[in-house]
Amino acid sequence: MTEKKSTGGLAGVTAGKTELCTVGKEGAGLTYRGYDIYDLADNATFEEVAYLLLHGKLPNRAELDGYIAKIKSLRGLPDALKTVLEMVPAEAHPMSVLRTGVSFLGNIEPEGDFANQLNVADKLLACIPSMMVYWHRFHTDGTRIDTETDDDSVSGHILHMLHDKPPPALHEKSLNTTLILYAEHEFNASTFAGRVITGTLSDMHSAVSGAIGALRGPLHGGANEAAMELIQKFESPEEATKGVLGMLERKDLIMGFGHRVYTTSDPRNSVNKAMSKTLAEEAGDMTLYEVSEAIEKVMWDEKKLFANADFFAASVYHFMGIPTYLFTPIFVCSRITGWAAHVMEQRADNKLIRPAADYIGPPLQDWVAIEDRA
Ligand code: COA
């Protein structure tokens, strides 16, 4: 019999098969269905990537046009969902808002037969951005926005709803690129949570609600918000260097650095970093970018830790006028594609996911009546 050893946090453990993505394989830092992330980031739209993940192939022109039209037609929010979003307090975290929104949608438009799964995925892809900005605008400026914009892209839709006008081309393109970079990442914590839920033959809304809960934490998707809070503390690169050295001395975690799978760099970082620089130049203020670079240098010099996808994504979003508390929800607007694709892949060859644990509790004990207990 092979000896079973527990591995902290399941690091290095292969927990299943996927056709969707490779992470950190030699010669190919990150691929979606065999396509290199750099080719996708340079050439694709997020809608093409969503189609690739959900349908298994890149769409041709007619398929893409049809897909964009379908997503646009699904952006509206049912009245009952709008009422729920209005009832969620202004102080709630928008990740909790999305968790509730997706869960509520699962009540009023249940998935039912799994044959409906692609329609559910499309509805979630189309209306998660609507939920996010509807709640945000209602609670910040009292506006009940129309979520049915005419923008072709998800990135245009998000920025249009946020700022009440179609976005500048550079912002739409940059957000499009970050959505591509965030769309899929193999068996990360939130995706794995979604697959565990799916493995019980539960519905897609439950899997996605669970995945949102997992993504929220600062060790996972929440890192982009935490990175922004860190960067904004410093007014100059010198101050940042000194501040981060102090944090390292105190053994603080620096959010936006390190990765469970990548060992020397995160392939998404160079793309985000270049976009952050371009957007800083456009804004005519390099401080945030230079502070970020200084933090990146200290982390590498001191700890050989590299910036992950979340670190420079923070300033990219900031330069587009996206409020910090929406950074992780925007991750959801993208990762819904990967999650839904994993739900479908899990169902196609399902097996209940139920690992074992090493027991470290007390040995078998005698029952003690309540009056005899210490
Ligand atoms: N800041 C400071 N030290 C860090 C660090 C960070 N961001 N990431 C890892 N380390 C240190 C750990 O403290 C640990 O040091 P030790 O061996 O002296 O105890 C060592 O590096 C190994 O880290 P560990 O936490 O065991 O790695 P992991 O694989 O379990 O964790 C992360 C991976 C992503 C959870 C971890 O790097 C982290 O917490 N990063 C910050 C959060 C983040 O950016 N998350 C988004 C990931 S895409």
Short mmCIF file of C-alpha atoms in Angstrom, two decimals, residues 43-320:
data_model
loop_
_atom_site.label_atom_id
_atom_site.label_comp_id
_atom_site.label_asym_id
_atom_site.label_seq_id
_atom_site.Cartn_x
_atom_site.Cartn_y
_atom_site.Cartn_z
CA ASN A 43 -4.87 40.06 -30.48
CA ALA A 44 -8.13 38.88 -28.95
CA THR A 45 -11.17 40.50 -27.48
CA PHE A 46 -12.42 39.24 -24.12
CA GLU A 47 -15.57 38.00 -25.87
CA GLU A 48 -13.46 35.80 -28.18
CA VAL A 49 -11.66 34.37 -25.14
CA ALA A 50 -14.97 33.78 -23.35
CA TYR A 51 -16.23 31.91 -26.42
CA LEU A 52 -12.99 29.91 -26.62
CA LEU A 53 -13.28 28.82 -23.00
CA LEU A 54 -17.00 28.07 -23.06
CA HIS A 55 -17.33 26.57 -26.57
CA GLY A 56 -13.93 24.93 -26.98
CA LYS A 57 -12.80 26.85 -30.08
CA LEU A 58 -12.14 30.39 -31.24
CA PRO A 59 -15.28 31.80 -32.87
CA ASN A 60 -15.38 32.70 -36.56
CA ARG A 61 -16.75 36.14 -37.48
CA ALA A 62 -20.41 35.06 -37.63
CA GLU A 63 -20.13 33.12 -34.35
CA LEU A 64 -18.49 36.06 -32.60
CA ASP A 65 -21.08 38.55 -33.87
CA GLY A 66 -23.85 36.24 -32.71
CA TYR A 67 -22.19 35.77 -29.34
CA ILE A 68 -21.73 39.50 -28.76
CA ALA A 69 -25.38 40.10 -29.69
CA LYS A 70 -26.48 37.40 -27.27
CA ILE A 71 -24.41 38.79 -24.38
CA LYS A 72 -25.73 42.30 -25.06
CA SER A 73 -29.30 41.02 -24.99
CA LEU A 74 -28.79 39.48 -21.53
CA ARG A 75 -27.47 42.56 -19.69
CA GLY A 76 -30.79 43.57 -18.19
CA LEU A 77 -31.50 42.77 -14.53
CA PRO A 78 -34.84 41.29 -13.45
CA ASP A 79 -36.83 43.74 -11.26
CA ALA A 80 -36.72 41.40 -8.26
CA LEU A 81 -32.92 41.28 -8.47
CA LYS A 82 -32.74 45.08 -8.64
CA THR A 83 -34.84 45.24 -5.47
CA VAL A 84 -32.49 42.82 -3.71
CA LEU A 85 -29.44 44.82 -4.82
CA GLU A 86 -31.04 47.99 -3.46
CA MET A 87 -31.64 46.24 -0.14
CA VAL A 88 -28.02 45.12 0.30
CA PRO A 89 -26.50 47.82 2.53
CA ALA A 90 -24.15 50.46 1.11
CA GLU A 91 -21.50 49.29 3.62
CA ALA A 92 -21.50 45.73 2.23
CA HIS A 93 -18.48 44.57 0.29
CA PRO A 94 -19.32 44.35 -3.43
CA MET A 95 -18.01 40.76 -3.48
CA SER A 96 -20.78 39.91 -0.99
CA VAL A 97 -23.18 41.79 -3.25
CA LEU A 98 -22.20 39.60 -6.22
CA ARG A 99 -22.38 36.44 -4.12
CA THR A 100 -25.92 37.39 -3.12
CA GLY A 101 -26.84 38.54 -6.62
CA VAL A 102 -25.73 35.31 -8.28
CA SER A 103 -27.40 33.23 -5.60
CA PHE A 104 -30.66 35.19 -5.90
CA LEU A 105 -30.64 34.83 -9.68
CA GLY A 106 -30.40 31.09 -9.09
CA ASN A 107 -33.74 31.32 -7.26
CA ILE A 108 -35.66 33.36 -9.81
CA GLU A 109 -34.09 31.81 -12.91
CA PRO A 110 -32.99 28.33 -11.71
CA GLU A 111 -30.74 26.33 -13.97
CA GLY A 112 -33.00 23.31 -13.97
CA ASP A 113 -31.79 20.84 -16.54
CA PHE A 114 -28.01 20.84 -17.08
CA ALA A 115 -28.76 21.07 -20.82
CA ASN A 116 -29.33 24.75 -20.00
CA GLN A 117 -25.80 25.28 -18.67
CA LEU A 118 -24.43 27.39 -21.54
CA ASN A 119 -27.38 29.77 -21.27
CA VAL A 120 -26.77 30.15 -17.54
CA ALA A 121 -23.08 30.85 -18.19
CA ASP A 122 -23.97 33.51 -20.78
CA LYS A 123 -26.53 35.14 -18.49
CA LEU A 124 -24.00 35.33 -15.66
CA LEU A 125 -21.29 36.69 -17.96
CA ALA A 126 -23.70 39.34 -19.25
CA CYS A 127 -25.28 40.44 -16.01
CA ILE A 128 -22.58 40.17 -13.31
CA PRO A 129 -21.13 43.54 -14.48
CA SER A 130 -24.67 44.96 -14.45
CA MET A 131 -25.25 43.77 -10.87
CA MET A 132 -21.92 45.18 -9.72
CA VAL A 133 -22.39 48.66 -11.15
CA TYR A 134 -26.16 48.83 -10.46
CA TRP A 135 -25.53 48.30 -6.73
CA HIS A 136 -22.52 50.65 -6.71
CA ARG A 137 -24.28 53.54 -8.46
CA PHE A 138 -27.50 53.12 -6.47
CA HIS A 139 -25.64 53.34 -3.18
CA THR A 140 -23.10 56.02 -4.12
CA ASP A 141 -25.11 58.52 -6.17
CA GLY A 142 -28.68 57.29 -5.81
CA THR A 143 -29.04 56.53 -9.54
CA ARG A 144 -30.98 53.53 -10.82
CA ILE A 145 -28.85 53.04 -13.93
CA ASP A 146 -29.99 51.45 -17.16
CA THR A 147 -27.73 48.40 -17.45
CA GLU A 148 -28.66 47.72 -21.07
CA THR A 149 -25.92 49.75 -22.76
CA ASP A 150 -25.16 49.40 -26.45
CA ASP A 151 -21.43 48.74 -26.00
CA ASP A 152 -20.22 45.66 -27.85
CA SER A 153 -17.56 44.76 -25.30
CA VAL A 154 -17.90 43.76 -21.67
CA SER A 155 -15.13 46.25 -20.84
CA GLY A 156 -16.98 49.09 -22.60
CA HIS A 157 -20.19 48.07 -20.81
CA ILE A 158 -18.52 48.21 -17.37
CA LEU A 159 -16.82 51.58 -17.89
CA HIS A 160 -19.89 53.10 -19.56
CA MET A 161 -22.14 52.16 -16.63
CA LEU A 162 -19.56 53.40 -14.11
CA HIS A 163 -18.89 56.78 -15.67
CA ASP A 164 -22.16 57.42 -17.52
CA LYS A 165 -20.45 57.77 -20.89
CA PRO A 166 -18.69 55.48 -23.38
CA PRO A 167 -15.04 55.08 -22.30
CA PRO A 168 -11.91 56.35 -24.08
CA ALA A 169 -10.57 53.68 -26.46
CA LEU A 170 -7.37 53.21 -24.43
CA HIS A 171 -9.34 52.45 -21.26
CA GLU A 172 -11.69 50.03 -23.00
CA LYS A 173 -8.75 48.21 -24.56
CA SER A 174 -6.78 48.07 -21.32
CA LEU A 175 -9.73 46.71 -19.35
CA ASN A 176 -10.36 44.21 -22.16
CA THR A 177 -6.77 43.00 -21.77
CA THR A 178 -7.00 42.57 -17.99
CA LEU A 179 -10.26 40.63 -18.44
CA ILE A 180 -8.41 38.29 -20.81
CA LEU A 181 -5.54 37.85 -18.36
CA TYR A 182 -7.90 37.06 -15.48
CA ALA A 183 -10.29 34.74 -17.37
CA GLU A 184 -8.86 31.36 -16.44
CA HIS A 185 -6.15 29.85 -14.23
CA GLU A 186 -6.53 26.07 -13.89
CA PHE A 187 -7.22 24.71 -10.38
CA ASN A 188 -6.86 27.94 -8.41
CA ALA A 189 -8.73 28.14 -5.08
CA SER A 190 -12.01 29.62 -6.37
CA THR A 191 -12.19 27.36 -9.41
CA PHE A 192 -11.45 24.33 -7.31
CA ALA A 193 -14.16 25.40 -4.84
CA GLY A 194 -16.55 25.63 -7.80
CA ARG A 195 -15.54 22.19 -9.04
CA VAL A 196 -16.04 20.66 -5.58
CA ILE A 197 -19.57 22.09 -5.51
CA THR A 198 -20.22 20.94 -9.07
CA GLY A 199 -18.95 17.46 -8.19
CA THR A 200 -21.99 16.93 -5.96
CA LEU A 201 -24.19 17.54 -9.06
CA SER A 202 -25.28 20.90 -7.68
CA ASP A 203 -26.32 23.81 -9.91
CA MET A 204 -24.11 26.39 -11.61
CA HIS A 205 -25.36 29.30 -9.47
CA SER A 206 -24.24 27.45 -6.33
CA ALA A 207 -20.82 26.70 -7.82
CA VAL A 208 -20.33 30.32 -8.87
CA SER A 209 -21.56 31.72 -5.53
CA GLY A 210 -19.05 29.48 -3.73
CA ALA A 211 -16.29 30.49 -6.13
CA ILE A 212 -17.02 34.17 -5.49
CA GLY A 213 -16.68 33.53 -1.76
CA ALA A 214 -13.28 31.89 -2.30
CA LEU A 215 -12.05 34.62 -4.64
CA ARG A 216 -12.83 37.36 -2.18
CA GLY A 217 -10.04 36.54 0.28
CA PRO A 218 -6.83 38.62 0.15
CA LEU A 219 -4.67 35.54 -0.48
CA HIS A 220 -6.57 35.08 -3.77
CA GLY A 221 -8.46 37.72 -5.81
CA GLY A 222 -8.74 40.18 -2.94
CA ALA A 223 -5.01 40.84 -3.33
CA ASN A 224 -5.58 43.50 -6.03
CA GLU A 225 -7.53 45.70 -3.60
CA ALA A 226 -4.97 45.14 -0.85
CA ALA A 227 -2.14 45.98 -3.29
CA MET A 228 -3.81 49.30 -4.15
CA GLU A 229 -4.17 50.18 -0.47
CA LEU A 230 -0.45 49.48 -0.02
CA ILE A 231 0.70 51.47 -3.06
CA GLN A 232 -1.40 54.47 -2.08
CA LYS A 233 0.26 54.70 1.31
CA PHE A 234 3.46 56.01 -0.24
CA GLU A 235 4.10 59.37 -1.86
CA SER A 236 7.45 58.58 -3.46
CA PRO A 237 9.54 55.57 -4.52
CA GLU A 238 12.00 56.31 -1.70
CA GLU A 239 9.22 56.27 0.88
CA ALA A 240 7.90 53.01 -0.63
CA THR A 241 11.30 51.32 -0.46
CA LYS A 242 11.75 52.29 3.18
CA GLY A 243 8.17 51.36 4.09
CA VAL A 244 8.26 47.93 2.46
CA LEU A 245 11.67 47.13 3.97
CA GLY A 246 10.10 47.84 7.36
CA MET A 247 7.11 45.63 6.57
CA LEU A 248 9.40 42.78 5.55
CA GLU A 249 11.33 43.18 8.78
CA ARG A 250 8.05 42.84 10.66
CA LYS A 251 7.27 39.74 8.52
CA ASP A 252 4.18 41.37 7.01
CA LEU A 253 2.71 39.84 3.85
CA ILE A 254 3.03 42.16 0.86
CA MET A 255 -0.12 41.73 -1.20
CA GLY A 256 0.28 41.20 -4.94
CA PHE A 257 3.53 39.21 -4.58
CA GLY A 258 4.28 35.52 -4.72
CA HIS A 259 2.38 32.63 -6.22
CA ARG A 260 1.61 29.02 -5.40
CA VAL A 261 2.52 27.68 -8.86
CA TYR A 262 4.80 30.19 -10.62
CA THR A 263 8.32 30.21 -9.20
CA THR A 264 10.20 33.04 -10.93
CA SER A 265 7.57 35.29 -12.50
CA ASP A 266 3.86 35.58 -13.29
CA PRO A 267 3.49 35.85 -17.09
CA ARG A 268 0.55 38.22 -16.69
CA ASN A 269 2.61 40.77 -14.82
CA SER A 270 4.64 42.16 -17.74
CA VAL A 271 1.40 42.91 -19.64
CA ASN A 272 -0.22 44.65 -16.67
CA LYS A 273 2.98 46.55 -15.89
CA ALA A 274 3.24 47.91 -19.45
CA MET A 275 -0.42 48.99 -19.35
CA SER A 276 0.07 50.67 -15.99
CA LYS A 277 2.97 52.69 -17.42
CA THR A 278 1.00 53.75 -20.50
CA LEU A 279 -1.99 54.79 -18.40
CA ALA A 280 0.23 56.69 -15.96
CA GLU A 281 1.77 58.59 -18.88
CA GLU A 282 -1.70 59.35 -20.21
CA ALA A 283 -2.73 60.63 -16.78
CA GLY A 284 0.45 62.76 -16.63
CA ASP A 285 1.36 61.48 -13.16
CA MET A 286 3.98 58.77 -12.79
CA THR A 287 3.99 58.61 -8.97
CA LEU A 288 1.81 55.51 -8.53
CA TYR A 289 3.71 53.67 -11.24
CA GLU A 290 7.11 54.60 -9.82
CA VAL A 291 6.02 53.65 -6.30
CA SER A 292 4.84 50.28 -7.66
CA GLU A 293 8.15 49.73 -9.44
CA ALA A 294 10.06 50.55 -6.25
CA ILE A 295 8.02 48.00 -4.29
CA GLU A 296 8.58 45.42 -7.02
CA LYS A 297 12.35 45.99 -6.84
CA VAL A 298 12.55 45.67 -3.03
CA MET A 299 10.52 42.46 -3.11
CA TRP A 300 12.80 40.93 -5.70
CA ASP A 301 16.06 42.17 -4.13
CA GLU A 302 15.11 41.16 -0.60
CA LYS A 303 12.93 38.07 -1.02
CA LYS A 304 13.20 36.97 -4.67
CA LEU A 305 9.42 37.39 -4.76
CA PHE A 306 7.85 38.67 -7.99
CA ALA A 307 4.72 40.72 -8.65
CA ASN A 308 1.74 38.55 -9.54
CA ALA A 309 -1.15 39.51 -11.83
CA ASP A 310 -2.84 41.48 -9.07
CA PHE A 311 -0.09 43.98 -8.35
CA PHE A 312 0.00 46.17 -11.47
CA ALA A 313 -3.67 45.43 -12.26
CA ALA A 314 -4.38 47.61 -9.23
CA SER A 315 -2.93 50.79 -10.75
CA VAL A 316 -4.36 49.92 -14.19
CA TYR A 317 -7.86 49.94 -12.69
CA HIS A 318 -7.14 53.01 -10.61
CA PHE A 319 -6.08 55.03 -13.68
CA MET A 320 -9.44 54.21 -15.32
#
